PDB file of C-alpha atoms and ligand atoms in Angstrom:
ATOM      1  CA  UNK A   1      -7.026   0.629  16.829  1.00 47.00           C
ATOM      2  CA  UNK A   2     -10.417  -0.526  18.019  1.00 45.00           C
ATOM      3  CA  UNK A   3     -11.444   2.831  19.380  1.00 44.00           C
ATOM      4  CA  UNK A   4     -15.125   3.295  19.975  1.00 45.00           C
ATOM      5  CA  UNK A   5     -16.665   5.314  17.215  1.00 49.00           C
ATOM      6  CA  UNK A   6     -17.429   8.263  19.482  1.00 59.00           C
ATOM      7  CA  UNK A   7     -13.750   8.546  20.494  1.00 83.00           C
ATOM      8  CA  UNK A   8     -12.285   7.876  17.069  1.00 93.00           C
ATOM      9  CA  UNK A   9      -9.268  10.033  16.237  1.00 97.00           C
ATOM     10  CA  UNK A  10     -10.659  10.109  12.699  1.00 97.00           C
ATOM     11  CA  UNK A  11     -13.811  11.892  13.785  1.00 96.00           C
ATOM     12  CA  UNK A  12     -13.290  15.483  12.597  1.00 96.00           C
ATOM     13  CA  UNK A  13     -15.446  16.767  15.444  1.00 96.00           C
ATOM     14  CA  UNK A  14     -13.271  15.184  18.121  1.00 96.00           C
ATOM     15  CA  UNK A  15     -10.192  17.350  18.109  1.00 97.00           C
ATOM     16  CA  UNK A  16      -8.926  16.049  21.454  1.00 97.00           C
ATOM     17  CA  UNK A  17      -9.018  12.374  20.442  1.00 97.00           C
ATOM     18  CA  UNK A  18      -7.248  13.301  17.226  1.00 98.00           C
ATOM     19  CA  UNK A  19      -4.491  15.249  18.986  1.00 98.00           C
ATOM     20  CA  UNK A  20      -3.777  12.466  21.434  1.00 97.00           C
ATOM     21  CA  UNK A  21      -3.608   9.886  18.678  1.00 98.00           C
ATOM     22  CA  UNK A  22      -1.561  12.123  16.387  1.00 98.00           C
ATOM     23  CA  UNK A  23       1.031  12.945  19.029  1.00 98.00           C
ATOM     24  CA  UNK A  24       1.443   9.298  19.954  1.00 97.00           C
ATOM     25  CA  UNK A  25       1.652   8.346  16.296  1.00 97.00           C
ATOM     26  CA  UNK A  26       4.405  10.805  15.419  1.00 98.00           C
ATOM     27  CA  UNK A  27       6.421  10.463  18.601  1.00 98.00           C
ATOM     28  CA  UNK A  28       9.509   8.401  17.843  1.00 97.00           C
ATOM     29  CA  UNK A  29       8.377   7.864  14.260  1.00 98.00           C
ATOM     30  CA  UNK A  30      11.143   6.244  12.159  1.00 97.00           C
ATOM     31  CA  UNK A  31      12.947   8.635   9.852  1.00 94.00           C
ATOM     32  CA  UNK A  32      15.145   6.340   7.783  1.00 97.00           C
ATOM     33  CA  UNK A  33      14.383   3.336   5.618  1.00 98.00           C
ATOM     34  CA  UNK A  34      16.985   1.363   7.585  1.00 98.00           C
ATOM     35  CA  UNK A  35      14.786   1.770  10.686  1.00 98.00           C
ATOM     36  CA  UNK A  36      12.044  -0.181   8.919  1.00 98.00           C
ATOM     37  CA  UNK A  37      14.175  -3.235   8.159  1.00 98.00           C
ATOM     38  CA  UNK A  38      14.009  -6.315  10.368  1.00 98.00           C
ATOM     39  CA  UNK A  39      16.343  -9.236   9.676  1.00 98.00           C
ATOM     40  CA  UNK A  40      14.609 -12.604   9.890  1.00 98.00           C
ATOM     41  CA  UNK A  41      15.796 -16.107   9.235  1.00 98.00           C
ATOM     42  CA  UNK A  42      12.851 -17.806   7.502  1.00 98.00           C
ATOM     43  CA  UNK A  43       9.621 -15.858   6.803  1.00 98.00           C
ATOM     44  CA  UNK A  44       7.708 -19.154   6.663  1.00 98.00           C
ATOM     45  CA  UNK A  45       8.500 -19.852  10.312  1.00 98.00           C
ATOM     46  CA  UNK A  46       9.215 -16.705  12.286  1.00 98.00           C
ATOM     47  CA  UNK A  47      10.558 -16.924  15.802  1.00 98.00           C
ATOM     48  CA  UNK A  48       8.436 -15.204  18.452  1.00 98.00           C
ATOM     49  CA  UNK A  49      11.118 -12.499  18.744  1.00 98.00           C
ATOM     50  CA  UNK A  50      11.103 -11.869  14.974  1.00 98.00           C
ATOM     51  CA  UNK A  51       7.309 -11.758  14.909  1.00 98.00           C
ATOM     52  CA  UNK A  52       7.255  -9.275  17.755  1.00 98.00           C
ATOM     53  CA  UNK A  53       9.754  -6.945  16.050  1.00 98.00           C
ATOM     54  CA  UNK A  54       7.865  -7.043  12.763  1.00 98.00           C
ATOM     55  CA  UNK A  55       4.535  -6.361  14.443  1.00 98.00           C
ATOM     56  CA  UNK A  56       5.947  -3.511  16.529  1.00 98.00           C
ATOM     57  CA  UNK A  57       6.961  -1.685  13.347  1.00 98.00           C
ATOM     58  CA  UNK A  58       3.649  -2.367  11.618  1.00 98.00           C
ATOM     59  CA  UNK A  59       1.855  -0.946  14.639  1.00 98.00           C
ATOM     60  CA  UNK A  60       3.955   2.176  14.397  1.00 98.00           C
ATOM     61  CA  UNK A  61       4.122   2.773  10.651  1.00 98.00           C
ATOM     62  CA  UNK A  62       1.642   0.342   9.031  1.00 98.00           C
ATOM     63  CA  UNK A  63       4.618  -1.302   7.317  1.00 98.00           C
ATOM     64  CA  UNK A  64       7.812  -3.236   7.829  1.00 98.00           C
ATOM     65  CA  UNK A  65      10.522  -4.535   5.523  1.00 98.00           C
ATOM     66  CA  UNK A  66      11.854  -7.961   6.355  1.00 98.00           C
ATOM     67  CA  UNK A  67      15.277  -9.071   5.189  1.00 98.00           C
ATOM     68  CA  UNK A  68      15.219 -12.861   5.168  1.00 98.00           C
ATOM     69  CA  UNK A  69      18.014 -15.327   4.739  1.00 98.00           C
ATOM     70  CA  UNK A  70      16.287 -17.131   1.891  1.00 98.00           C
ATOM     71  CA  UNK A  71      18.270 -15.643  -0.993  1.00 97.00           C
ATOM     72  CA  UNK A  72      16.430 -16.004  -4.287  1.00 97.00           C
ATOM     73  CA  UNK A  73      14.354 -19.013  -3.243  1.00 98.00           C
ATOM     74  CA  UNK A  74      11.228 -18.743  -5.467  1.00 98.00           C
ATOM     75  CA  UNK A  75       8.948 -20.553  -2.997  1.00 98.00           C
ATOM     76  CA  UNK A  76       5.596 -18.744  -2.957  1.00 97.00           C
ATOM     77  CA  UNK A  77       5.025 -20.004   0.537  1.00 97.00           C
ATOM     78  CA  UNK A  78       7.520 -17.329   1.623  1.00 98.00           C
ATOM     79  CA  UNK A  79       5.060 -14.422   1.189  1.00 98.00           C
ATOM     80  CA  UNK A  80       1.979 -16.522   1.986  1.00 96.00           C
ATOM     81  CA  UNK A  81       3.480 -18.091   5.092  1.00 97.00           C
ATOM     82  CA  UNK A  82       4.666 -14.705   6.297  1.00 97.00           C
ATOM     83  CA  UNK A  83       1.195 -13.273   5.791  1.00 97.00           C
ATOM     84  CA  UNK A  84      -0.563 -16.130   7.538  1.00 97.00           C
ATOM     85  CA  UNK A  85       1.423 -15.521  10.707  1.00 98.00           C
ATOM     86  CA  UNK A  86      -0.128 -12.050  10.793  1.00 98.00           C
ATOM     87  CA  UNK A  87      -3.703 -13.231  10.384  1.00 97.00           C
ATOM     88  CA  UNK A  88      -3.838 -12.530   6.659  1.00 97.00           C
ATOM     89  CA  UNK A  89      -6.023 -15.312   5.285  1.00 92.00           C
ATOM     90  CA  UNK A  90      -8.547 -13.805   2.898  1.00 91.00           C
ATOM     91  CA  UNK A  91      -6.382 -13.459  -0.187  1.00 88.00           C
ATOM     92  CA  UNK A  92      -7.550 -11.567  -3.260  1.00 88.00           C
ATOM     93  CA  UNK A  93      -7.793 -13.888  -6.245  1.00 82.00           C
ATOM     94  CA  UNK A  94      -6.810 -11.257  -8.776  1.00 72.00           C
ATOM     95  CA  UNK A  95      -7.462 -12.868 -12.132  1.00 66.00           C
ATOM     96  CA  UNK A  96      -3.859 -12.351 -13.258  1.00 66.00           C
ATOM     97  CA  UNK A  97      -2.558 -13.996 -10.121  1.00 67.00           C
ATOM     98  CA  UNK A  98      -1.096 -17.441 -10.432  1.00 72.00           C
ATOM     99  CA  UNK A  99      -3.237 -20.340  -9.238  1.00 72.00           C
ATOM    100  CA  UNK A 100      -2.147 -19.871  -5.659  1.00 79.00           C
ATOM    101  CA  UNK A 101      -3.386 -16.232  -5.766  1.00 87.00           C
ATOM    102  CA  UNK A 102       0.165 -14.903  -5.555  1.00 94.00           C
ATOM    103  CA  UNK A 103       0.919 -12.583  -8.467  1.00 92.00           C
ATOM    104  CA  UNK A 104       4.299 -12.810 -10.173  1.00 93.00           C
ATOM    105  CA  UNK A 105       5.320  -9.285 -11.086  1.00 94.00           C
ATOM    106  CA  UNK A 106       7.884  -9.472 -13.826  1.00 94.00           C
ATOM    107  CA  UNK A 107       8.348  -8.135 -17.349  1.00 94.00           C
ATOM    108  CA  UNK A 108       6.623 -10.607 -19.605  1.00 83.00           C
ATOM    109  CA  UNK A 109       6.230  -9.455 -23.216  1.00 79.00           C
ATOM    110  CA  UNK A 110       4.862 -12.893 -24.110  1.00 78.00           C
ATOM    111  CA  UNK A 111       2.242 -12.845 -21.378  1.00 74.00           C
ATOM    112  CA  UNK A 112      -1.452 -12.182 -21.866  1.00 71.00           C
ATOM    113  CA  UNK A 113      -1.155  -8.548 -20.785  1.00 72.00           C
ATOM    114  CA  UNK A 114       2.251  -7.228 -21.825  1.00 71.00           C
ATOM    115  CA  UNK A 115       1.115  -3.609 -21.700  1.00 75.00           C
ATOM    116  CA  UNK A 116      -0.327  -3.447 -18.207  1.00 82.00           C
ATOM    117  CA  UNK A 117       2.084  -1.287 -16.331  1.00 85.00           C
ATOM    118  CA  UNK A 118       2.856  -3.662 -13.448  1.00 85.00           C
ATOM    119  CA  UNK A 119       4.142  -6.173 -16.014  1.00 87.00           C
ATOM    120  CA  UNK A 120       6.406  -3.689 -17.760  1.00 92.00           C
ATOM    121  CA  UNK A 121       9.581  -1.962 -16.558  1.00 95.00           C
ATOM    122  CA  UNK A 122       7.897   1.429 -16.455  1.00 95.00           C
ATOM    123  CA  UNK A 123       7.548   3.525 -13.317  1.00 96.00           C
ATOM    124  CA  UNK A 124       4.259   3.385 -11.413  1.00 96.00           C
ATOM    125  CA  UNK A 125       2.958   6.516  -9.733  1.00 97.00           C
ATOM    126  CA  UNK A 126       1.851   6.759  -6.121  1.00 98.00           C
ATOM    127  CA  UNK A 127      -1.117   4.582  -5.280  1.00 98.00           C
ATOM    128  CA  UNK A 128      -2.616   2.147  -2.829  1.00 98.00           C
ATOM    129  CA  UNK A 129      -3.335  -1.323  -4.147  1.00 96.00           C
ATOM    130  CA  UNK A 130      -6.833  -2.092  -5.349  1.00 93.00           C
ATOM    131  CA  UNK A 131      -7.828   1.584  -5.386  1.00 93.00           C
ATOM    132  CA  UNK A 132     -10.492   0.679  -7.943  1.00 88.00           C
ATOM    133  CA  UNK A 133     -12.206  -1.653  -5.463  1.00 86.00           C
ATOM    134  CA  UNK A 134     -15.188  -0.415  -3.528  1.00 77.00           C
ATOM    135  CA  UNK A 135     -17.344  -1.695  -0.708  1.00 79.00           C
ATOM    136  CA  UNK A 136     -16.219  -4.854   1.021  1.00 80.00           C
ATOM    137  CA  UNK A 137     -13.475  -5.627  -1.479  1.00 88.00           C
ATOM    138  CA  UNK A 138     -10.901  -3.243  -0.062  1.00 93.00           C
ATOM    139  CA  UNK A 139      -7.314  -4.406  -0.065  1.00 96.00           C
ATOM    140  CA  UNK A 140      -6.260  -3.828   3.523  1.00 97.00           C
ATOM    141  CA  UNK A 141      -2.877  -5.523   3.561  1.00 98.00           C
ATOM    142  CA  UNK A 142      -0.302  -6.987   1.255  1.00 97.00           C
ATOM    143  CA  UNK A 143       3.049  -8.675   1.029  1.00 98.00           C
ATOM    144  CA  UNK A 144       5.515  -7.813  -1.721  1.00 98.00           C
ATOM    145  CA  UNK A 145       8.419 -10.246  -1.776  1.00 98.00           C
ATOM    146  CA  UNK A 146      11.530  -9.906  -3.913  1.00 98.00           C
ATOM    147  CA  UNK A 147      12.957 -13.016  -5.535  1.00 98.00           C
ATOM    148  CA  UNK A 148      15.248 -11.141  -7.956  1.00 98.00           C
ATOM    149  CA  UNK A 149      15.821  -7.388  -8.016  1.00 98.00           C
ATOM    150  CA  UNK A 150      16.294  -5.645 -11.364  1.00 98.00           C
ATOM    151  CA  UNK A 151      19.797  -5.181 -12.748  1.00 98.00           C
ATOM    152  CA  UNK A 152      19.127  -1.496 -12.283  1.00 98.00           C
ATOM    153  CA  UNK A 153      16.342   0.524 -10.669  1.00 98.00           C
ATOM    154  CA  UNK A 154      12.982  -0.643  -9.377  1.00 98.00           C
ATOM    155  CA  UNK A 155      13.093   1.265  -6.084  1.00 98.00           C
ATOM    156  CA  UNK A 156       9.952   1.935  -4.103  1.00 98.00           C
ATOM    157  CA  UNK A 157       8.842   4.968  -2.171  1.00 98.00           C
ATOM    158  CA  UNK A 158       6.579   4.285   0.800  1.00 98.00           C
ATOM    159  CA  UNK A 159       4.374   6.549   2.873  1.00 98.00           C
ATOM    160  CA  UNK A 160       2.182   5.523   5.790  1.00 98.00           C
ATOM    161  CA  UNK A 161      -1.334   6.621   4.794  1.00 98.00           C
ATOM    162  CA  UNK A 162      -2.019   7.613   8.412  1.00 98.00           C
ATOM    163  CA  UNK A 163       0.848  10.106   8.196  1.00 98.00           C
ATOM    164  CA  UNK A 164      -0.575  11.464   4.936  1.00 98.00           C
ATOM    165  CA  UNK A 165      -3.880  11.902   6.805  1.00 98.00           C
ATOM    166  CA  UNK A 166      -2.150  13.714   9.685  1.00 98.00           C
ATOM    167  CA  UNK A 167      -0.231  16.099   7.451  1.00 98.00           C
ATOM    168  CA  UNK A 168      -3.371  17.039   5.542  1.00 98.00           C
ATOM    169  CA  UNK A 169      -5.580  17.363   8.609  1.00 98.00           C
ATOM    170  CA  UNK A 170      -2.981  19.535  10.375  1.00 98.00           C
ATOM    171  CA  UNK A 171      -2.927  21.787   7.352  1.00 98.00           C
ATOM    172  CA  UNK A 172      -6.712  22.032   7.116  1.00 98.00           C
ATOM    173  CA  UNK A 173      -9.363  19.559   8.328  1.00 98.00           C
ATOM    174  CA  UNK A 174     -11.487  20.559   5.332  1.00 98.00           C
ATOM    175  CA  UNK A 175      -9.004  18.700   3.111  1.00 98.00           C
ATOM    176  CA  UNK A 176      -9.855  15.514   4.995  1.00 98.00           C
ATOM    177  CA  UNK A 177     -13.579  16.240   4.856  1.00 98.00           C
ATOM    178  CA  UNK A 178     -13.285  16.536   1.072  1.00 98.00           C
ATOM    179  CA  UNK A 179     -11.257  13.348   0.743  1.00 98.00           C
ATOM    180  CA  UNK A 180     -13.830  11.422   2.785  1.00 98.00           C
ATOM    181  CA  UNK A 181     -16.692  12.306   0.441  1.00 98.00           C
ATOM    182  CA  UNK A 182     -18.169   9.060  -0.875  1.00 97.00           C
ATOM    183  CA  UNK A 183     -18.196  10.425  -4.425  1.00 97.00           C
ATOM    184  CA  UNK A 184     -14.815  12.139  -4.671  1.00 98.00           C
ATOM    185  CA  UNK A 185     -13.035   9.508  -6.742  1.00 97.00           C
ATOM    186  CA  UNK A 186     -14.468   7.633  -9.694  1.00 96.00           C
ATOM    187  CA  UNK A 187     -12.773   5.022 -11.819  1.00 92.00           C
ATOM    188  CA  UNK A 188     -14.827   4.760 -15.012  1.00 90.00           C
ATOM    189  CA  UNK A 189     -15.950   1.349 -16.191  1.00 86.00           C
ATOM    190  CA  UNK A 190     -13.289  -0.121 -18.413  1.00 75.00           C
ATOM    191  CA  UNK A 191     -10.686  -2.763 -18.698  1.00 71.00           C
ATOM    192  CA  UNK A 192      -8.090  -1.482 -16.258  1.00 62.00           C
ATOM    193  CA  UNK A 193      -4.307  -1.700 -16.304  1.00 63.00           C
ATOM    194  CA  UNK A 194      -4.493  -5.160 -14.838  1.00 65.00           C
ATOM    195  CA  UNK A 195      -6.838  -6.371 -17.507  1.00 66.00           C
ATOM    196  CA  UNK A 196      -9.880  -6.589 -15.273  1.00 66.00           C
ATOM    197  CA  UNK A 197     -13.157  -5.541 -16.826  1.00 74.00           C
ATOM    198  CA  UNK A 198     -15.047  -3.729 -14.104  1.00 78.00           C
ATOM    199  CA  UNK A 199     -17.982  -1.476 -13.483  1.00 83.00           C
ATOM    200  CA  UNK A 200     -17.637   2.176 -12.629  1.00 88.00           C
ATOM    201  CA  UNK A 201     -16.311   2.423  -9.119  1.00 90.00           C
ATOM    202  CA  UNK A 202     -16.950   5.480  -6.981  1.00 95.00           C
ATOM    203  CA  UNK A 203     -15.790   5.961  -3.418  1.00 96.00           C
ATOM    204  CA  UNK A 204     -13.870   8.028  -0.888  1.00 97.00           C
ATOM    205  CA  UNK A 205     -10.108   8.407  -0.601  1.00 98.00           C
ATOM    206  CA  UNK A 206     -10.084   8.119   3.184  1.00 98.00           C
ATOM    207  CA  UNK A 207     -12.594   5.922   4.983  1.00 97.00           C
ATOM    208  CA  UNK A 208     -12.937   4.227   8.326  1.00 95.00           C
ATOM    209  CA  UNK A 209     -13.234   0.467   8.490  1.00 92.00           C
ATOM    210  CA  UNK A 210     -16.466  -0.093  10.436  1.00 88.00           C
ATOM    211  CA  UNK A 211     -15.196  -3.369  11.833  1.00 87.00           C
ATOM    212  CA  UNK A 212     -11.831  -2.255  13.204  1.00 91.00           C
ATOM    213  CA  UNK A 213     -12.119   1.533  13.327  1.00 94.00           C
ATOM    214  CA  UNK A 214      -8.901   1.763  11.309  1.00 96.00           C
ATOM    215  CA  UNK A 215      -8.184   4.260   8.562  1.00 97.00           C
ATOM    216  CA  UNK A 216      -8.296   3.030   4.991  1.00 97.00           C
ATOM    217  CA  UNK A 217      -7.101   4.823   1.880  1.00 98.00           C
ATOM    218  CA  UNK A 218      -7.828   4.467  -1.823  1.00 97.00           C
ATOM    219  CA  UNK A 219      -5.705   6.572  -4.099  1.00 98.00           C
ATOM    220  CA  UNK A 220      -3.914   6.741  -7.395  1.00 97.00           C
ATOM    221  CA  UNK A 221      -1.855   9.607  -8.781  1.00 97.00           C
ATOM    222  CA  UNK A 222      -2.518   8.444 -12.320  1.00 94.00           C
ATOM    223  CA  UNK A 223      -4.140  11.017 -14.554  1.00 92.00           C
ATOM    224  CA  UNK A 224      -5.920   8.850 -17.044  1.00 89.00           C
ATOM    225  CA  UNK A 225      -9.076   6.877 -16.368  1.00 87.00           C
ATOM    226  CA  UNK A 226      -9.845   8.586 -13.145  1.00 94.00           C
ATOM    227  CA  UNK A 227     -12.427  11.284 -12.508  1.00 96.00           C
ATOM    228  CA  UNK A 228     -12.191  13.483  -9.445  1.00 98.00           C
ATOM    229  CA  UNK A 229     -15.234  15.282  -8.137  1.00 98.00           C
ATOM    230  CA  UNK A 230     -15.194  18.664  -9.784  1.00 97.00           C
ATOM    231  CA  UNK A 231     -15.765  21.274  -7.101  1.00 97.00           C
ATOM    232  CA  UNK A 232     -13.292  23.614  -5.477  1.00 98.00           C
ATOM    233  CA  UNK A 233     -13.014  21.753  -2.143  1.00 98.00           C
ATOM    234  CA  UNK A 234     -12.364  18.441  -3.874  1.00 98.00           C
ATOM    235  CA  UNK A 235      -9.890  19.911  -6.335  1.00 98.00           C
ATOM    236  CA  UNK A 236      -7.973  21.627  -3.540  1.00 98.00           C
ATOM    237  CA  UNK A 237      -7.764  18.446  -1.487  1.00 98.00           C
ATOM    238  CA  UNK A 238      -6.540  16.330  -4.378  1.00 98.00           C
ATOM    239  CA  UNK A 239      -3.955  18.960  -5.288  1.00 98.00           C
ATOM    240  CA  UNK A 240      -2.650  19.140  -1.728  1.00 98.00           C
ATOM    241  CA  UNK A 241      -2.341  15.378  -1.509  1.00 98.00           C
ATOM    242  CA  UNK A 242      -0.522  15.299  -4.837  1.00 98.00           C
ATOM    243  CA  UNK A 243       1.863  18.039  -3.722  1.00 98.00           C
ATOM    244  CA  UNK A 244       2.559  16.177  -0.483  1.00 97.00           C
ATOM    245  CA  UNK A 245       3.530  13.043  -2.354  1.00 98.00           C
ATOM    246  CA  UNK A 246       5.714  15.031  -4.733  1.00 97.00           C
ATOM    247  CA  UNK A 247       7.614  16.654  -1.894  1.00 95.00           C
ATOM    248  CA  UNK A 248      10.685  15.566  -0.026  1.00 92.00           C
ATOM    249  CA  UNK A 249       8.863  14.604   3.165  1.00 94.00           C
ATOM    250  CA  UNK A 250      11.045  13.032   5.821  1.00 94.00           C
ATOM    251  CA  UNK A 251       8.218  10.525   6.286  1.00 97.00           C
ATOM    252  CA  UNK A 252       8.640   9.098   2.789  1.00 98.00           C
ATOM    253  CA  UNK A 253      10.856   6.020   2.859  1.00 98.00           C
ATOM    254  CA  UNK A 254      12.796   5.113  -0.249  1.00 97.00           C
ATOM    255  CA  UNK A 255      14.641   1.931  -0.956  1.00 97.00           C
ATOM    256  CA  UNK A 256      14.872  -1.181  -3.010  1.00 98.00           C
ATOM    257  CA  UNK A 257      13.937  -4.711  -2.129  1.00 98.00           C
ATOM    258  CA  UNK A 258      16.841  -7.070  -2.734  1.00 98.00           C
ATOM    259  CA  UNK A 259      16.602 -10.859  -3.048  1.00 98.00           C
ATOM    260  CA  UNK A 260      14.937 -12.306   0.043  1.00 98.00           C
ATOM    261  CA  UNK A 261      13.539  -8.984   1.197  1.00 98.00           C
ATOM    262  CA  UNK A 262       9.883  -8.076   1.349  1.00 98.00           C
ATOM    263  CA  UNK A 263       7.358  -5.501   2.399  1.00 98.00           C
ATOM    264  CA  UNK A 264       4.549  -6.418   4.784  1.00 98.00           C
ATOM    265  CA  UNK A 265       2.077  -3.575   5.112  1.00 98.00           C
ATOM    266  CA  UNK A 266      -1.452  -2.344   5.680  1.00 98.00           C
ATOM    267  CA  UNK A 267      -1.627  -1.226   2.039  1.00 98.00           C
ATOM    268  CA  UNK A 268       0.344   1.988   2.529  1.00 98.00           C
ATOM    269  CA  UNK A 269       0.922   4.519  -0.258  1.00 98.00           C
ATOM    270  CA  UNK A 270       3.718   3.437  -2.570  1.00 98.00           C
ATOM    271  CA  UNK A 271       5.234   3.985  -5.989  1.00 98.00           C
ATOM    272  CA  UNK A 272       7.768   2.133  -8.124  1.00 97.00           C
ATOM    273  CA  UNK A 273      10.681   3.480 -10.101  1.00 98.00           C
ATOM    274  CA  UNK A 274      11.354   2.289 -13.639  1.00 98.00           C
ATOM    275  CA  UNK A 275      13.964  -0.420 -13.991  1.00 98.00           C
ATOM    276  CA  UNK A 276      15.983  -2.411 -16.462  1.00 97.00           C
ATOM    277  CA  UNK A 277      16.819  -6.086 -16.558  1.00 97.00           C
ATOM    278  CA  UNK A 278      20.142  -7.327 -17.938  1.00 97.00           C
ATOM    279  CA  UNK A 279      20.504 -10.274 -20.305  1.00 95.00           C
ATOM    280  CA  UNK A 280      23.081 -11.959 -18.087  1.00 96.00           C
ATOM    281  CA  UNK A 281      21.018 -11.713 -14.915  1.00 96.00           C
ATOM    282  CA  UNK A 282      17.688 -13.192 -13.821  1.00 96.00           C
ATOM    283  CA  UNK A 283      14.768 -10.871 -14.595  1.00 97.00           C
ATOM    284  CA  UNK A 284      13.281  -8.787 -11.814  1.00 98.00           C
ATOM    285  CA  UNK A 285      10.693 -10.951 -10.081  1.00 98.00           C
ATOM    286  CA  UNK A 286       8.496  -9.897  -7.201  1.00 98.00           C
ATOM    287  CA  UNK A 287       5.630 -11.822  -5.656  1.00 97.00           C
ATOM    288  CA  UNK A 288       2.594  -9.916  -4.539  1.00 96.00           C
ATOM    289  CA  UNK A 289      -0.176 -11.227  -2.292  1.00 96.00           C
ATOM    290  CA  UNK A 290      -3.102  -8.943  -1.462  1.00 96.00           C
ATOM    291  CA  UNK A 291      -5.501  -9.474   1.403  1.00 96.00           C
ATOM    292  CA  UNK A 292      -8.914  -8.259   2.455  1.00 95.00           C
ATOM    293  CA  UNK A 293      -7.752  -8.477   6.073  1.00 95.00           C
ATOM    294  CA  UNK A 294      -5.714  -5.969   8.001  1.00 96.00           C
ATOM    295  CA  UNK A 295      -2.572  -7.174   9.765  1.00 98.00           C
ATOM    296  CA  UNK A 296      -3.671  -8.787  13.037  1.00 97.00           C
ATOM    297  CA  UNK A 297      -2.762  -6.830  16.129  1.00 95.00           C
ATOM    298  CA  UNK A 298      -2.061  -3.591  14.264  1.00 94.00           C
TER     299      UNK A 298
HETATM  300 FE1  FE2 B   1       1.064  -1.399  -5.811  1.00 70.41          FE
END
């Protein structure tokens, strides 16, 4: 989406460009999680046909789920190799990531940060990854690869952030105007749920990537340690977005990653259900790699 700025569908003044883009976006949009799943043999070495199918879905929905024939192989090159084939190179060295910058998401009561939600079995509300980042440090894409699913639970819900934008803008463009305010969302300075001490971070929910013209979203549905701009337009917009995510939209995909499956996406909205491990089964283990790049060709 390298539209010239003047013809950007995200320009609120250009209703025609928006309509054209919106209609194309929603036409033939997948309606079932199964439509998002592409079987592949080895994510580390995709065939041209596999690559093409994966990219076609990412172009349509900003996400794709691959189902690879790698079983519970714990090789971290699986998510990294997959990502590399889509131009994802600039990986985020999250300080809790392992040395290779791939984060192992698993319940680890003995770890350094047993209470940070990602490393517990608790549910995680709707969010985009790295919502507390501002400026150039936006997480634009990620891979989430499942080595072992939980004995029970651990499903994800997924929503293309461009569809969230469309639904809000169709309801009232003022909702979008509010969510694009550069001071609508503030994460106070603190040690966050991932253990990272950071400065106060203030920024918009929706923004346009200057370089690619693509839509970016920062959001979390969490209630603590977040301050929304306190005026009626901002409150209304945040409430509408919240209600959208709480609803039974046909655009929300729900499912669970099983061993060998993974999500490749342009940091779409997602949540995680709570889960439980069983003593006689391997613990739930997912690998997460986050990138400052957007998926090439999407
Ligand atoms: Fe996440």
